[in-house]
Amino acid sequence: MADMAPVSTPPRVLPPNDPRQYDDLAGEWWRPDGAFAMLHWLARARAALVPPASRPDALLVDLGCGAGLLAPHLAGKGYRHVGVDLTRSALAHAAGHGVTVVNADATAVPLADGCADVVSAGELLEHVPDWRRAVAEACRLLRPGGLLVLDTLNDTLLARLIAVEISERLPTVPRGIHDPRLFVDARALVAECARHGVALRLRGVRPELGGTLAWLLRRLRASRGGRGPTRTEPRIVPTWSTAVLYQGRGVRGG
């Protein structure tokens, strides 16, 4: 009797923005040419908004920390880095990079009011069904004078076109990683932060064009057996418009 060929299991198809995608992609977090490459670029740009700690034992709470991609860029700044995330497989990576991990929802964080000198919410709000609750938690965690830093996608047709219709057809972005119904209107975000005592300032950002094209070409060559991407990452640079991707930085009032 002839040997039967093994039956391969097709990858599961999940709804857009399903958190189980991060378990399926757990091996991609720290690959410089992996599915989460752009999150590395954004983490570096977000960390650049964080000043050195102004006091001993300063605490930075990293909401939606994933695998701790912010950690290398905070080295030497003097913070205890606490990461909060729902995905246990990602937290295992974060713990391996020196992050003190908390398995929790960003809308219900089991940490004390005013405990944080800095709260980071990077590429989080557009993945949360109720972003206003996540913003309320971020502001609650900040001490007076504490700093909120974030980046997210705007609720615009242009953002939907670029971040979903175009980007998710490229080999560099996982398909279905975003649900555009959750994108965050920039003006509404500023108003919500103000309601909780944080004066948020926004600026549009984007990956630099030349570096991104060079990175894509290197990745394409690698997929064909050539030389792969180097450790050099494209930079995230300011742009005049917040219509697609934007950063926020704000201080909680006393």
Tab-separated table of C-alpha atoms in Angstrom:
chain	number	residue	atom	x	y	z
A	1	MET	CA	0.000	0.000	0.000
A	2	ALA	CA	1.413	3.400	-0.973
A	3	ASP	CA	2.344	5.817	1.803
A	4	MET	CA	-0.198	8.533	2.324
A	5	ALA	CA	1.094	12.088	1.986
A	6	PRO	CA	0.829	14.123	5.189
A	7	VAL	CA	-2.106	16.481	5.304
A	8	SER	CA	-1.047	20.060	5.932
A	9	THR	CA	-3.215	22.267	8.088
A	10	PRO	CA	-4.104	25.521	6.352
A	11	PRO	CA	-3.567	28.700	8.375
A	12	ARG	CA	-6.682	29.705	10.241
A	13	VAL	CA	-8.644	32.666	8.947
A	14	LEU	CA	-9.499	35.125	11.691
A	15	PRO	CA	-11.673	38.251	11.708
A	16	PRO	CA	-9.904	41.610	11.322
A	17	ASN	CA	-8.130	42.778	14.475
A	18	ASP	CA	-8.550	39.402	16.200
A	19	PRO	CA	-5.993	39.214	19.072
A	20	ARG	CA	-5.282	35.557	18.239
A	21	GLN	CA	-3.303	36.785	15.234
A	22	TYR	CA	-0.513	37.758	17.618
A	23	ASP	CA	-0.220	34.194	18.866
A	24	ASP	CA	-0.025	32.943	15.283
A	25	LEU	CA	2.697	35.524	14.555
A	26	ALA	CA	4.595	35.105	17.837
A	27	GLY	CA	7.835	34.219	16.056
A	28	GLU	CA	7.795	37.459	14.043
A	29	TRP	CA	8.147	40.017	16.834
A	30	TRP	CA	11.931	40.366	16.934
A	31	ARG	CA	12.724	39.619	13.278
A	32	PRO	CA	14.012	42.857	11.678
A	33	ASP	CA	12.461	41.771	8.369
A	34	GLY	CA	9.379	40.182	9.938
A	35	ALA	CA	5.699	41.008	9.954
A	36	PHE	CA	6.132	43.570	12.729
A	37	ALA	CA	9.089	45.432	11.244
A	38	MET	CA	7.284	48.760	11.148
A	39	LEU	CA	6.445	48.458	14.848
A	40	HIS	CA	10.198	48.536	15.519
A	41	TRP	CA	10.506	51.773	13.550
A	42	LEU	CA	7.586	53.308	15.421
A	43	ALA	CA	8.925	52.186	18.806
A	44	ARG	CA	12.194	53.997	18.171
A	45	ALA	CA	10.319	57.172	17.157
A	46	ARG	CA	8.050	56.955	20.218
A	47	ALA	CA	10.963	56.440	22.592
A	48	ALA	CA	12.544	59.600	21.189
A	49	LEU	CA	9.631	61.521	22.762
A	50	VAL	CA	10.508	60.198	26.234
A	51	PRO	CA	13.076	62.248	28.189
A	52	PRO	CA	15.463	60.698	30.713
A	53	ALA	CA	13.808	59.977	34.060
A	54	SER	CA	13.732	62.990	36.368
A	55	ARG	CA	13.697	61.024	39.619
A	56	PRO	CA	14.842	57.677	41.039
A	57	ASP	CA	12.472	54.725	40.623
A	58	ALA	CA	10.587	56.441	37.793
A	59	LEU	CA	7.975	54.178	36.198
A	60	LEU	CA	7.040	53.900	32.527
A	61	VAL	CA	3.852	51.949	31.800
A	62	ASP	CA	3.771	50.567	28.271
A	63	LEU	CA	0.139	49.854	27.325
A	64	GLY	CA	-0.177	47.295	24.533
A	65	CYS	CA	3.522	46.550	24.929
A	66	GLY	CA	3.485	43.473	22.671
A	67	ALA	CA	6.874	41.795	22.805
A	68	GLY	CA	8.559	44.792	24.442
A	69	LEU	CA	9.841	46.489	21.296
A	70	LEU	CA	10.179	49.769	23.171
A	71	ALA	CA	12.681	48.314	25.654
A	72	PRO	CA	15.949	48.670	23.663
A	73	HIS	CA	15.186	52.335	22.970
A	74	LEU	CA	14.589	53.126	26.659
A	75	ALA	CA	17.892	51.644	27.800
A	76	GLY	CA	19.814	54.125	29.933
A	77	LYS	CA	16.890	56.506	30.432
A	78	GLY	CA	16.339	55.393	34.006
A	79	TYR	CA	12.799	53.971	33.978
A	80	ARG	CA	11.369	50.792	35.380
A	81	HIS	CA	9.540	49.475	32.311
A	82	VAL	CA	6.187	47.795	33.016
A	83	GLY	CA	4.405	46.346	29.988
A	84	VAL	CA	0.679	45.607	29.832
A	85	ASP	CA	-0.771	43.338	27.168
A	86	LEU	CA	-3.497	40.751	26.603
A	87	THR	CA	-1.317	38.351	24.603
A	88	ARG	CA	0.661	35.982	26.807
A	89	SER	CA	2.928	34.799	23.987
A	90	ALA	CA	4.003	38.411	23.356
A	91	LEU	CA	4.555	39.042	27.069
A	92	ALA	CA	6.909	36.065	27.228
A	93	HIS	CA	9.127	37.838	24.684
A	94	ALA	CA	8.814	41.149	26.549
A	95	ALA	CA	9.909	39.573	29.829
A	96	GLY	CA	12.978	38.235	28.042
A	97	HIS	CA	13.898	41.826	27.144
A	98	GLY	CA	13.767	43.128	30.692
A	99	VAL	CA	10.144	44.289	30.826
A	100	THR	CA	8.085	43.670	33.969
A	101	VAL	CA	4.948	42.213	32.411
A	102	VAL	CA	1.286	42.467	33.379
A	103	ASN	CA	-1.296	40.332	31.560
A	104	ALA	CA	-4.299	42.676	31.418
A	105	ASP	CA	-6.623	44.665	29.192
A	106	ALA	CA	-5.543	48.238	28.448
A	107	THR	CA	-9.021	49.396	29.497
A	108	ALA	CA	-8.708	47.843	32.989
A	109	VAL	CA	-5.102	48.028	34.180
A	110	PRO	CA	-4.430	46.630	37.681
A	111	LEU	CA	-2.056	49.451	38.661
A	112	ALA	CA	-2.575	52.344	41.069
A	113	ASP	CA	-3.804	55.810	40.154
A	114	GLY	CA	-0.952	58.222	39.445
A	115	CYS	CA	1.738	55.551	39.566
A	116	ALA	CA	3.414	56.365	36.236
A	117	ASP	CA	5.867	59.055	35.232
A	118	VAL	CA	5.300	58.087	31.584
A	119	VAL	CA	2.537	56.127	29.860
A	120	SER	CA	3.157	54.860	26.350
A	121	ALA	CA	0.276	53.744	24.126
A	122	GLY	CA	1.947	52.828	20.868
A	123	GLU	CA	-0.098	51.358	18.025
A	124	LEU	CA	-2.740	50.422	20.580
A	125	LEU	CA	-5.793	52.646	20.318
A	126	GLU	CA	-6.729	51.517	16.793
A	127	HIS	CA	-6.922	47.941	18.100
A	128	VAL	CA	-9.150	48.619	21.130
A	129	PRO	CA	-12.944	48.333	20.741
A	130	ASP	CA	-13.397	51.244	23.193
A	131	TRP	CA	-10.412	53.551	22.751
A	132	ARG	CA	-11.928	56.157	25.074
A	133	ARG	CA	-11.719	53.731	27.995
A	134	ALA	CA	-8.088	53.024	27.126
A	135	VAL	CA	-7.364	56.758	27.085
A	136	ALA	CA	-9.094	57.165	30.450
A	137	GLU	CA	-6.878	54.415	31.890
A	138	ALA	CA	-3.715	55.917	30.432
A	139	CYS	CA	-4.539	59.294	31.970
A	140	ARG	CA	-5.543	57.723	35.304
A	141	LEU	CA	-2.162	56.022	35.591
A	142	LEU	CA	-0.224	59.271	35.096
A	143	ARG	CA	0.957	61.280	38.057
A	144	PRO	CA	0.539	65.089	37.830
A	145	GLY	CA	3.225	66.278	35.454
A	146	GLY	CA	3.483	62.810	33.922
A	147	LEU	CA	3.915	62.329	30.190
A	148	LEU	CA	1.641	60.490	27.735
A	149	VAL	CA	3.142	59.394	24.398
A	150	LEU	CA	1.224	57.550	21.714
A	151	ASP	CA	0.824	56.861	18.033
A	152	THR	CA	-2.209	55.627	16.159
A	153	LEU	CA	-4.130	55.731	12.873
A	154	ASN	CA	-6.608	58.474	12.062
A	155	ASP	CA	-10.234	57.755	11.238
A	156	THR	CA	-10.079	58.980	7.652
A	157	LEU	CA	-10.673	57.532	4.208
A	158	LEU	CA	-7.009	58.135	3.381
A	159	ALA	CA	-5.892	56.119	6.420
A	160	ARG	CA	-8.187	53.267	5.435
A	161	LEU	CA	-6.826	53.317	1.900
A	162	ILE	CA	-3.150	53.376	2.897
A	163	ALA	CA	-3.159	51.284	6.087
A	164	VAL	CA	-5.600	48.609	4.958
A	165	GLU	CA	-6.304	48.549	1.234
A	166	ILE	CA	-2.684	49.139	0.194
A	167	SER	CA	-0.413	48.184	3.110
A	168	GLU	CA	-2.133	44.909	3.949
A	169	ARG	CA	-1.575	43.748	0.384
A	170	LEU	CA	2.181	44.127	0.818
A	171	PRO	CA	4.250	41.255	2.237
A	172	THR	CA	5.335	43.477	5.136
A	173	VAL	CA	1.966	43.861	6.908
A	174	PRO	CA	-0.190	40.961	8.170
A	175	ARG	CA	-3.542	40.764	6.370
A	176	GLY	CA	-6.449	41.610	8.642
A	177	ILE	CA	-4.305	43.102	11.396
A	178	HIS	CA	-6.482	46.248	11.412
A	179	ASP	CA	-10.201	46.871	11.620
A	180	PRO	CA	-10.641	50.346	10.126
A	181	ARG	CA	-13.845	50.849	12.102
A	182	LEU	CA	-11.610	51.277	15.165
A	183	PHE	CA	-9.374	54.018	13.761
A	184	VAL	CA	-9.184	57.069	16.031
A	185	ASP	CA	-10.297	60.550	15.012
A	186	ALA	CA	-7.473	62.909	15.920
A	187	ARG	CA	-9.666	65.767	17.142
A	188	ALA	CA	-11.749	63.423	19.260
A	189	LEU	CA	-8.583	62.015	20.827
A	190	VAL	CA	-7.297	65.479	21.777
A	191	ALA	CA	-10.677	66.318	23.315
A	192	GLU	CA	-10.835	63.040	25.251
A	193	CYS	CA	-7.343	63.536	26.680
A	194	ALA	CA	-8.251	67.094	27.706
A	195	ARG	CA	-11.293	65.722	29.526
A	196	HIS	CA	-8.908	63.669	31.652
A	197	GLY	CA	-6.457	66.479	32.304
A	198	VAL	CA	-3.860	65.776	29.606
A	199	ALA	CA	-3.041	68.475	27.058
A	200	LEU	CA	-2.173	66.378	24.007
A	201	ARG	CA	-0.292	67.785	21.013
A	202	LEU	CA	-0.280	65.880	17.742
A	203	ARG	CA	1.942	65.676	14.699
A	204	GLY	CA	1.669	63.575	11.581
A	205	VAL	CA	4.395	60.993	10.985
A	206	ARG	CA	5.332	58.561	8.236
A	207	PRO	CA	8.174	56.216	7.294
A	208	GLU	CA	10.874	57.982	5.284
A	209	LEU	CA	10.353	57.178	1.614
A	210	GLY	CA	13.896	56.363	0.477
A	211	GLY	CA	14.740	54.164	3.440
A	212	THR	CA	11.436	52.303	3.197
A	213	LEU	CA	11.864	51.597	-0.513
A	214	ALA	CA	15.423	50.367	0.090
A	215	TRP	CA	14.207	48.148	2.921
A	216	LEU	CA	11.423	46.703	0.735
A	217	LEU	CA	13.899	45.945	-2.056
A	218	ARG	CA	16.257	44.198	0.356
A	219	ARG	CA	13.359	42.176	1.717
A	220	LEU	CA	12.278	41.209	-1.799
A	221	ARG	CA	15.815	40.064	-2.632
A	222	ALA	CA	15.904	38.031	0.565
A	223	SER	CA	12.655	36.278	-0.383
A	224	ARG	CA	14.355	35.230	-3.639
A	225	GLY	CA	17.452	33.911	-1.900
A	226	GLY	CA	19.546	37.041	-2.089
A	227	ARG	CA	20.958	39.216	0.632
A	228	GLY	CA	18.333	40.117	3.198
A	229	PRO	CA	17.618	43.344	5.069
A	230	THR	CA	20.386	44.783	7.196
A	231	ARG	CA	19.826	46.002	10.750
A	232	THR	CA	19.419	49.546	9.416
A	233	GLU	CA	15.775	50.526	9.787
A	234	PRO	CA	13.885	53.262	7.959
A	235	ARG	CA	13.233	56.264	10.165
A	236	ILE	CA	9.808	57.578	11.111
A	237	VAL	CA	9.773	61.274	10.192
A	238	PRO	CA	7.336	64.161	10.799
A	239	THR	CA	4.914	65.122	8.069
A	240	TRP	CA	2.549	68.042	7.663
A	241	SER	CA	-0.646	65.966	7.837
A	242	THR	CA	-2.179	63.841	10.600
A	243	ALA	CA	-4.594	62.266	8.103
A	244	VAL	CA	-3.009	58.786	8.250
A	245	LEU	CA	-0.543	58.110	11.066
A	246	TYR	CA	0.082	60.485	13.941
A	247	GLN	CA	1.989	60.795	17.216
A	248	GLY	CA	0.743	62.423	20.377
A	249	ARG	CA	2.641	63.854	23.340
A	250	GLY	CA	0.965	65.441	26.336
A	251	VAL	CA	1.484	66.258	30.015
A	252	ARG	CA	-1.057	65.672	32.743
A	253	GLY	CA	-1.896	68.831	34.635
A	254	GLY	CA	-1.734	69.133	38.394
